[in-house]
Amino acid sequence: SEHGRVIDDLFMFILWLTGIVFVVTELVLFYYAWKYDARASEKPAVFSHGSHSLEIVWTILPAVTLLFIAIYQMDAWAAAKMRRPDIQPTAEATGRQFNWDFRYPGPDGELYTADDVVRTDGRLYLPVGEEVLLRITSADVLHSFFLPNLRLKQDVVPGMEQNMWFTATEKGDYDIVCAELCGWGHYKMKGRVHILSRDDYDKKMAEFQREAATMRVAAK
């Protein structure tokens, strides 16, 4: 997804930053452990209360670093969690023990009307290259809607309605998993998201709408 590149860049930046600090710290630790080895030193051990100046320095430096990271990632967080697009929901994802159900708008293009299409096969279909808005709900317990290939995850809380938005950049079939321990069947709560061209997506939605209409007629 477009947002996925932002998340990857942020991850790699933090990895390099903390990795460099880790290596430098371990090298300094090794140097002083070797330099002041008791077997190689003739000086007796001396008690030292420490240095207030050094303690202030190594408290302020990590604090400033963490503050910088917090500010640096604010735009990525806002893009994924705060700047909801002003578009109609593309679909609704509902977590339940232990499956993902999906609801699509019917011919009227709006969710939560009589012609909605509900699928319980754990397969989500979305168009490529277009911004989509998903409503995420739970039917029972805590779940977490995780699209690892798209670098997106949304915790699902019963009684609350969350939203997820993104633009997929490549067609293909990708994993949907639950990233929250939700019961004994948590390990098998998985699905697939199918990113299709606009034409293939429209054909799939038309197929679902015909099936749903047939089932409604049969139910009567």
PDB file of C-alpha atoms in Angstrom:
ATOM      1  CA  SER A   1       0.000   0.000   0.000  1.00  0.00           C
ATOM      2  CA  GLU A   2       1.037   3.622  -0.318  1.00  0.00           C
ATOM      3  CA  HIS A   3       1.091   3.966   3.464  1.00  0.00           C
ATOM      4  CA  GLY A   4       3.148   0.780   3.721  1.00  0.00           C
ATOM      5  CA  ARG A   5       6.203   2.523   2.300  1.00  0.00           C
ATOM      6  CA  VAL A   6       5.929   5.191   5.005  1.00  0.00           C
ATOM      7  CA  ILE A   7       5.751   2.521   7.720  1.00  0.00           C
ATOM      8  CA  ASP A   8       8.720   0.630   6.268  1.00  0.00           C
ATOM      9  CA  ASP A   9      10.828   3.803   6.065  1.00  0.00           C
ATOM     10  CA  LEU A  10       9.927   4.683   9.653  1.00  0.00           C
ATOM     11  CA  PHE A  11      10.783   1.169  10.828  1.00  0.00           C
ATOM     12  CA  MET A  12      14.161   1.181   9.073  1.00  0.00           C
ATOM     13  CA  PHE A  13      15.011   4.645  10.419  1.00  0.00           C
ATOM     14  CA  ILE A  14      14.335   3.536  14.015  1.00  0.00           C
ATOM     15  CA  LEU A  15      16.181   0.252  13.412  1.00  0.00           C
ATOM     16  CA  TRP A  16      19.313   2.036  12.164  1.00  0.00           C
ATOM     17  CA  LEU A  17      19.168   4.637  14.936  1.00  0.00           C
ATOM     18  CA  THR A  18      18.791   2.135  17.775  1.00  0.00           C
ATOM     19  CA  GLY A  19      21.205  -0.283  16.079  1.00  0.00           C
ATOM     20  CA  ILE A  20      23.999   2.290  15.938  1.00  0.00           C
ATOM     21  CA  VAL A  21      23.421   3.282  19.566  1.00  0.00           C
ATOM     22  CA  PHE A  22      23.465  -0.398  20.579  1.00  0.00           C
ATOM     23  CA  VAL A  23      26.750  -1.137  18.779  1.00  0.00           C
ATOM     24  CA  VAL A  24      28.491   1.978  20.164  1.00  0.00           C
ATOM     25  CA  THR A  25      27.273   1.193  23.698  1.00  0.00           C
ATOM     26  CA  GLU A  26      28.462  -2.406  23.547  1.00  0.00           C
ATOM     27  CA  LEU A  27      31.870  -1.355  22.173  1.00  0.00           C
ATOM     28  CA  VAL A  28      32.316   1.147  25.012  1.00  0.00           C
ATOM     29  CA  LEU A  29      31.226  -1.488  27.545  1.00  0.00           C
ATOM     30  CA  PHE A  30      33.704  -4.023  26.146  1.00  0.00           C
ATOM     31  CA  TYR A  31      36.517  -1.464  26.109  1.00  0.00           C
ATOM     32  CA  TYR A  32      36.102  -0.519  29.768  1.00  0.00           C
ATOM     33  CA  ALA A  33      35.615  -4.136  30.865  1.00  0.00           C
ATOM     34  CA  TRP A  34      38.888  -4.992  29.125  1.00  0.00           C
ATOM     35  CA  LYS A  35      40.822  -1.892  30.225  1.00  0.00           C
ATOM     36  CA  TYR A  36      39.932  -2.215  33.889  1.00  0.00           C
ATOM     37  CA  ASP A  37      40.164  -5.978  34.194  1.00  0.00           C
ATOM     38  CA  ALA A  38      41.117  -6.708  37.816  1.00  0.00           C
ATOM     39  CA  ARG A  39      43.750  -9.224  36.765  1.00  0.00           C
ATOM     40  CA  ALA A  40      45.514  -6.665  34.554  1.00  0.00           C
ATOM     41  CA  SER A  41      45.211  -3.663  36.854  1.00  0.00           C
ATOM     42  CA  GLU A  42      47.508  -2.957  39.788  1.00  0.00           C
ATOM     43  CA  LYS A  43      45.251  -0.245  41.216  1.00  0.00           C
ATOM     44  CA  PRO A  44      42.864  -1.265  43.996  1.00  0.00           C
ATOM     45  CA  ALA A  45      39.162  -0.763  43.548  1.00  0.00           C
ATOM     46  CA  VAL A  46      37.922   2.662  44.646  1.00  0.00           C
ATOM     47  CA  PHE A  47      34.364   3.533  45.648  1.00  0.00           C
ATOM     48  CA  SER A  48      32.798   6.300  43.585  1.00  0.00           C
ATOM     49  CA  HIS A  49      29.429   7.891  44.124  1.00  0.00           C
ATOM     50  CA  GLY A  50      29.235   8.736  40.432  1.00  0.00           C
ATOM     51  CA  SER A  51      28.868  11.916  38.448  1.00  0.00           C
ATOM     52  CA  HIS A  52      25.673  13.944  38.522  1.00  0.00           C
ATOM     53  CA  SER A  53      26.689  15.635  35.287  1.00  0.00           C
ATOM     54  CA  LEU A  54      27.069  12.318  33.462  1.00  0.00           C
ATOM     55  CA  GLU A  55      23.767  11.044  34.865  1.00  0.00           C
ATOM     56  CA  ILE A  56      22.016  14.162  33.578  1.00  0.00           C
ATOM     57  CA  VAL A  57      23.620  13.741  30.150  1.00  0.00           C
ATOM     58  CA  TRP A  58      22.679  10.086  29.703  1.00  0.00           C
ATOM     59  CA  THR A  59      19.159  10.821  30.911  1.00  0.00           C
ATOM     60  CA  ILE A  60      18.613  13.802  28.619  1.00  0.00           C
ATOM     61  CA  LEU A  61      20.087  12.193  25.474  1.00  0.00           C
ATOM     62  CA  PRO A  62      17.680   9.202  25.394  1.00  0.00           C
ATOM     63  CA  ALA A  63      14.780  11.483  26.317  1.00  0.00           C
ATOM     64  CA  VAL A  64      15.584  13.849  23.439  1.00  0.00           C
ATOM     65  CA  THR A  65      16.000  10.881  21.062  1.00  0.00           C
ATOM     66  CA  LEU A  66      12.635   9.407  22.020  1.00  0.00           C
ATOM     67  CA  LEU A  67      10.991  12.818  21.726  1.00  0.00           C
ATOM     68  CA  PHE A  68      12.466  13.196  18.245  1.00  0.00           C
ATOM     69  CA  ILE A  69      11.124   9.779  17.204  1.00  0.00           C
ATOM     70  CA  ALA A  70       7.696  10.666  18.619  1.00  0.00           C
ATOM     71  CA  ILE A  71       7.574  13.880  16.587  1.00  0.00           C
ATOM     72  CA  TYR A  72       9.087  12.232  13.488  1.00  0.00           C
ATOM     73  CA  GLN A  73       6.341   9.580  13.333  1.00  0.00           C
ATOM     74  CA  MET A  74       3.391  11.918  13.951  1.00  0.00           C
ATOM     75  CA  ASP A  75       2.600  12.377  10.256  1.00  0.00           C
ATOM     76  CA  ALA A  76       2.624   8.622   9.633  1.00  0.00           C
ATOM     77  CA  TRP A  77       0.275   8.083  12.592  1.00  0.00           C
ATOM     78  CA  ALA A  78      -2.070  10.864  11.494  1.00  0.00           C
ATOM     79  CA  ALA A  79      -2.208   9.534   7.922  1.00  0.00           C
ATOM     80  CA  ALA A  80      -3.160   6.044   9.115  1.00  0.00           C
ATOM     81  CA  LYS A  81      -5.369   6.821  12.121  1.00  0.00           C
ATOM     82  CA  MET A  82      -6.641  10.402  12.049  1.00  0.00           C
ATOM     83  CA  ARG A  83      -7.100  11.705   8.484  1.00  0.00           C
ATOM     84  CA  ARG A  84     -10.128   9.671   7.532  1.00  0.00           C
ATOM     85  CA  PRO A  85     -11.061  10.206   3.869  1.00  0.00           C
ATOM     86  CA  ASP A  86     -14.465  11.682   3.059  1.00  0.00           C
ATOM     87  CA  ILE A  87     -15.715   8.705   1.042  1.00  0.00           C
ATOM     88  CA  GLN A  88     -18.393   6.060   1.424  1.00  0.00           C
ATOM     89  CA  PRO A  89     -17.269   2.837   3.161  1.00  0.00           C
ATOM     90  CA  THR A  90     -16.095   0.257   0.649  1.00  0.00           C
ATOM     91  CA  ALA A  91     -16.903  -2.669   2.927  1.00  0.00           C
ATOM     92  CA  GLU A  92     -17.349  -3.702   6.551  1.00  0.00           C
ATOM     93  CA  ALA A  93     -15.150  -6.302   8.253  1.00  0.00           C
ATOM     94  CA  THR A  94     -16.593  -8.042  11.317  1.00  0.00           C
ATOM     95  CA  GLY A  95     -14.470 -10.218  13.560  1.00  0.00           C
ATOM     96  CA  ARG A  96     -16.088 -13.124  15.371  1.00  0.00           C
ATOM     97  CA  GLN A  97     -14.895 -16.327  16.970  1.00  0.00           C
ATOM     98  CA  PHE A  98     -13.263 -17.414  14.725  1.00  0.00           C
ATOM     99  CA  ASN A  99     -13.742 -15.840  11.311  1.00  0.00           C
ATOM    100  CA  TRP A 100     -13.826 -12.596   9.369  1.00  0.00           C
ATOM    101  CA  ASP A 101     -17.177 -11.697   7.826  1.00  0.00           C
ATOM    102  CA  PHE A 102     -17.485  -9.010   5.163  1.00  0.00           C
ATOM    103  CA  ARG A 103     -20.384  -6.789   4.143  1.00  0.00           C
ATOM    104  CA  TYR A 104     -20.462  -4.953   0.814  1.00  0.00           C
ATOM    105  CA  PRO A 105     -22.875  -2.289  -0.421  1.00  0.00           C
ATOM    106  CA  GLY A 106     -25.560  -3.506  -2.802  1.00  0.00           C
ATOM    107  CA  PRO A 107     -26.627  -1.798  -6.055  1.00  0.00           C
ATOM    108  CA  ASP A 108     -27.498   1.400  -4.134  1.00  0.00           C
ATOM    109  CA  GLY A 109     -23.803   1.841  -3.190  1.00  0.00           C
ATOM    110  CA  GLU A 110     -24.535   2.314   0.528  1.00  0.00           C
ATOM    111  CA  LEU A 111     -23.872   0.052   3.492  1.00  0.00           C
ATOM    112  CA  TYR A 112     -26.544  -1.037   5.978  1.00  0.00           C
ATOM    113  CA  THR A 113     -29.436  -1.084   3.542  1.00  0.00           C
ATOM    114  CA  ALA A 114     -31.682  -3.957   2.456  1.00  0.00           C
ATOM    115  CA  ASP A 115     -29.588  -4.882  -0.592  1.00  0.00           C
ATOM    116  CA  ASP A 116     -26.272  -5.317   1.251  1.00  0.00           C
ATOM    117  CA  VAL A 117     -24.141  -8.349   0.416  1.00  0.00           C
ATOM    118  CA  VAL A 118     -22.804 -10.338   3.390  1.00  0.00           C
ATOM    119  CA  ARG A 119     -20.065 -12.933   2.909  1.00  0.00           C
ATOM    120  CA  THR A 120     -18.771 -15.314   5.565  1.00  0.00           C
ATOM    121  CA  ASP A 121     -16.034 -17.043   3.573  1.00  0.00           C
ATOM    122  CA  GLY A 122     -13.196 -14.917   5.005  1.00  0.00           C
ATOM    123  CA  ARG A 123     -12.369 -13.399   1.606  1.00  0.00           C
ATOM    124  CA  LEU A 124     -12.239  -9.643   1.074  1.00  0.00           C
ATOM    125  CA  TYR A 125     -12.242  -8.130  -2.422  1.00  0.00           C
ATOM    126  CA  LEU A 126     -10.957  -4.604  -3.066  1.00  0.00           C
ATOM    127  CA  PRO A 127      -9.896  -2.543  -6.103  1.00  0.00           C
ATOM    128  CA  VAL A 128      -6.257  -1.689  -6.771  1.00  0.00           C
ATOM    129  CA  GLY A 129      -5.036   1.892  -7.041  1.00  0.00           C
ATOM    130  CA  GLU A 130      -8.090   3.385  -5.311  1.00  0.00           C
ATOM    131  CA  GLU A 131      -8.480   4.645  -1.762  1.00  0.00           C
ATOM    132  CA  VAL A 132     -10.793   2.366   0.185  1.00  0.00           C
ATOM    133  CA  LEU A 133     -12.451   2.809   3.556  1.00  0.00           C
ATOM    134  CA  LEU A 134     -13.190  -0.214   5.729  1.00  0.00           C
ATOM    135  CA  ARG A 135     -15.396  -0.217   8.794  1.00  0.00           C
ATOM    136  CA  ILE A 136     -14.076  -2.672  11.369  1.00  0.00           C
ATOM    137  CA  THR A 137     -16.377  -4.168  14.022  1.00  0.00           C
ATOM    138  CA  SER A 138     -16.497  -7.124  16.407  1.00  0.00           C
ATOM    139  CA  ALA A 139     -19.408  -9.443  17.064  1.00  0.00           C
ATOM    140  CA  ASP A 140     -18.105 -10.841  20.347  1.00  0.00           C
ATOM    141  CA  VAL A 141     -14.608 -10.302  21.818  1.00  0.00           C
ATOM    142  CA  LEU A 142     -11.409  -8.352  21.156  1.00  0.00           C
ATOM    143  CA  HIS A 143      -9.914  -9.033  17.738  1.00  0.00           C
ATOM    144  CA  SER A 144      -7.275  -7.286  15.632  1.00  0.00           C
ATOM    145  CA  PHE A 145      -7.661  -6.888  11.868  1.00  0.00           C
ATOM    146  CA  PHE A 146      -4.122  -7.233  10.505  1.00  0.00           C
ATOM    147  CA  LEU A 147      -3.024  -6.890   6.872  1.00  0.00           C
ATOM    148  CA  PRO A 148       0.722  -7.569   7.184  1.00  0.00           C
ATOM    149  CA  ASN A 149       1.529  -7.066   3.490  1.00  0.00           C
ATOM    150  CA  LEU A 150      -0.152  -3.661   3.564  1.00  0.00           C
ATOM    151  CA  ARG A 151       1.436  -2.702   6.916  1.00  0.00           C
ATOM    152  CA  LEU A 152      -1.940  -2.015   8.537  1.00  0.00           C
ATOM    153  CA  LYS A 153      -3.477  -3.238  11.776  1.00  0.00           C
ATOM    154  CA  GLN A 154      -6.572  -2.156  13.669  1.00  0.00           C
ATOM    155  CA  ASP A 155      -7.663  -3.485  17.052  1.00  0.00           C
ATOM    156  CA  VAL A 156     -11.361  -4.367  17.107  1.00  0.00           C
ATOM    157  CA  VAL A 157     -13.285  -3.615  20.299  1.00  0.00           C
ATOM    158  CA  PRO A 158     -16.851  -4.890  20.815  1.00  0.00           C
ATOM    159  CA  GLY A 159     -19.328  -2.015  20.820  1.00  0.00           C
ATOM    160  CA  MET A 160     -16.948   0.332  18.985  1.00  0.00           C
ATOM    161  CA  GLU A 161     -16.694   1.068  15.282  1.00  0.00           C
ATOM    162  CA  GLN A 162     -13.197   1.616  13.933  1.00  0.00           C
ATOM    163  CA  ASN A 163     -12.143   2.592  10.443  1.00  0.00           C
ATOM    164  CA  MET A 164      -9.198   1.691   8.239  1.00  0.00           C
ATOM    165  CA  TRP A 165      -8.264   3.355   4.963  1.00  0.00           C
ATOM    166  CA  PHE A 166      -5.543   2.724   2.428  1.00  0.00           C
ATOM    167  CA  THR A 167      -4.664   2.513  -1.253  1.00  0.00           C
ATOM    168  CA  ALA A 168      -3.375  -0.845  -2.459  1.00  0.00           C
ATOM    169  CA  THR A 169      -0.697  -0.480  -5.125  1.00  0.00           C
ATOM    170  CA  GLU A 170      -0.322  -4.051  -6.406  1.00  0.00           C
ATOM    171  CA  LYS A 171      -2.836  -6.672  -7.458  1.00  0.00           C
ATOM    172  CA  GLY A 172      -2.608 -10.009  -5.674  1.00  0.00           C
ATOM    173  CA  ASP A 173      -3.846 -12.182  -2.839  1.00  0.00           C
ATOM    174  CA  TYR A 174      -2.619 -11.357   0.671  1.00  0.00           C
ATOM    175  CA  ASP A 175      -3.147 -12.609   4.215  1.00  0.00           C
ATOM    176  CA  ILE A 176      -5.688 -11.362   6.720  1.00  0.00           C
ATOM    177  CA  VAL A 177      -4.926 -12.474  10.261  1.00  0.00           C
ATOM    178  CA  CYS A 178      -6.133 -11.766  13.778  1.00  0.00           C
ATOM    179  CA  ALA A 179      -3.334 -10.239  15.853  1.00  0.00           C
ATOM    180  CA  GLU A 180      -5.213 -10.377  19.176  1.00  0.00           C
ATOM    181  CA  LEU A 181      -5.571 -13.552  21.262  1.00  0.00           C
ATOM    182  CA  CYS A 182      -9.334 -14.036  20.983  1.00  0.00           C
ATOM    183  CA  GLY A 183      -9.913 -17.591  22.234  1.00  0.00           C
ATOM    184  CA  TRP A 184      -9.058 -21.212  21.571  1.00  0.00           C
ATOM    185  CA  GLY A 185      -9.547 -20.872  17.790  1.00  0.00           C
ATOM    186  CA  HIS A 186      -7.407 -17.755  17.425  1.00  0.00           C
ATOM    187  CA  TYR A 187      -4.745 -19.659  15.484  1.00  0.00           C
ATOM    188  CA  LYS A 188      -7.141 -20.462  12.643  1.00  0.00           C
ATOM    189  CA  MET A 189      -8.792 -17.037  12.345  1.00  0.00           C
ATOM    190  CA  LYS A 190      -7.360 -16.034   9.007  1.00  0.00           C
ATOM    191  CA  GLY A 191      -8.585 -14.889   5.637  1.00  0.00           C
ATOM    192  CA  ARG A 192      -7.432 -13.457   2.330  1.00  0.00           C
ATOM    193  CA  VAL A 193      -7.713 -10.033   0.746  1.00  0.00           C
ATOM    194  CA  HIS A 194      -7.881 -10.101  -3.040  1.00  0.00           C
ATOM    195  CA  ILE A 195      -6.723  -6.887  -4.723  1.00  0.00           C
ATOM    196  CA  LEU A 196      -8.293  -6.752  -8.182  1.00  0.00           C
ATOM    197  CA  SER A 197      -8.400  -4.422 -11.156  1.00  0.00           C
ATOM    198  CA  ARG A 198     -11.464  -2.159 -11.268  1.00  0.00           C
ATOM    199  CA  ASP A 199     -13.082  -4.297 -14.012  1.00  0.00           C
ATOM    200  CA  ASP A 200     -12.514  -7.562 -12.128  1.00  0.00           C
ATOM    201  CA  TYR A 201     -13.718  -5.951  -8.907  1.00  0.00           C
ATOM    202  CA  ASP A 202     -16.941  -4.739 -10.542  1.00  0.00           C
ATOM    203  CA  LYS A 203     -17.540  -8.220 -11.983  1.00  0.00           C
ATOM    204  CA  LYS A 204     -17.031  -9.813  -8.576  1.00  0.00           C
ATOM    205  CA  MET A 205     -19.416  -7.360  -6.885  1.00  0.00           C
ATOM    206  CA  ALA A 206     -22.044  -7.959  -9.601  1.00  0.00           C
ATOM    207  CA  GLU A 207     -21.689 -11.705  -9.058  1.00  0.00           C
ATOM    208  CA  PHE A 208     -22.162 -11.323  -5.301  1.00  0.00           C
ATOM    209  CA  GLN A 209     -25.188  -9.061  -5.783  1.00  0.00           C
ATOM    210  CA  ARG A 210     -26.866 -11.586  -8.097  1.00  0.00           C
ATOM    211  CA  GLU A 211     -26.241 -14.389  -5.589  1.00  0.00           C
ATOM    212  CA  ALA A 212     -27.612 -12.287  -2.722  1.00  0.00           C
ATOM    213  CA  ALA A 213     -30.696 -11.304  -4.723  1.00  0.00           C
ATOM    214  CA  THR A 214     -31.365 -14.954  -5.588  1.00  0.00           C
ATOM    215  CA  MET A 215     -31.063 -15.984  -1.927  1.00  0.00           C
ATOM    216  CA  ARG A 216     -33.444 -13.219  -0.821  1.00  0.00           C
ATOM    217  CA  VAL A 217     -36.032 -14.348  -3.364  1.00  0.00           C
ATOM    218  CA  ALA A 218     -35.643 -17.960  -2.279  1.00  0.00           C
ATOM    219  CA  ALA A 219     -36.040 -16.980   1.373  1.00  0.00           C
ATOM    220  CA  LYS A 220     -39.421 -15.430   0.633  1.00  0.00           C
TER     221      LYS A 220
END
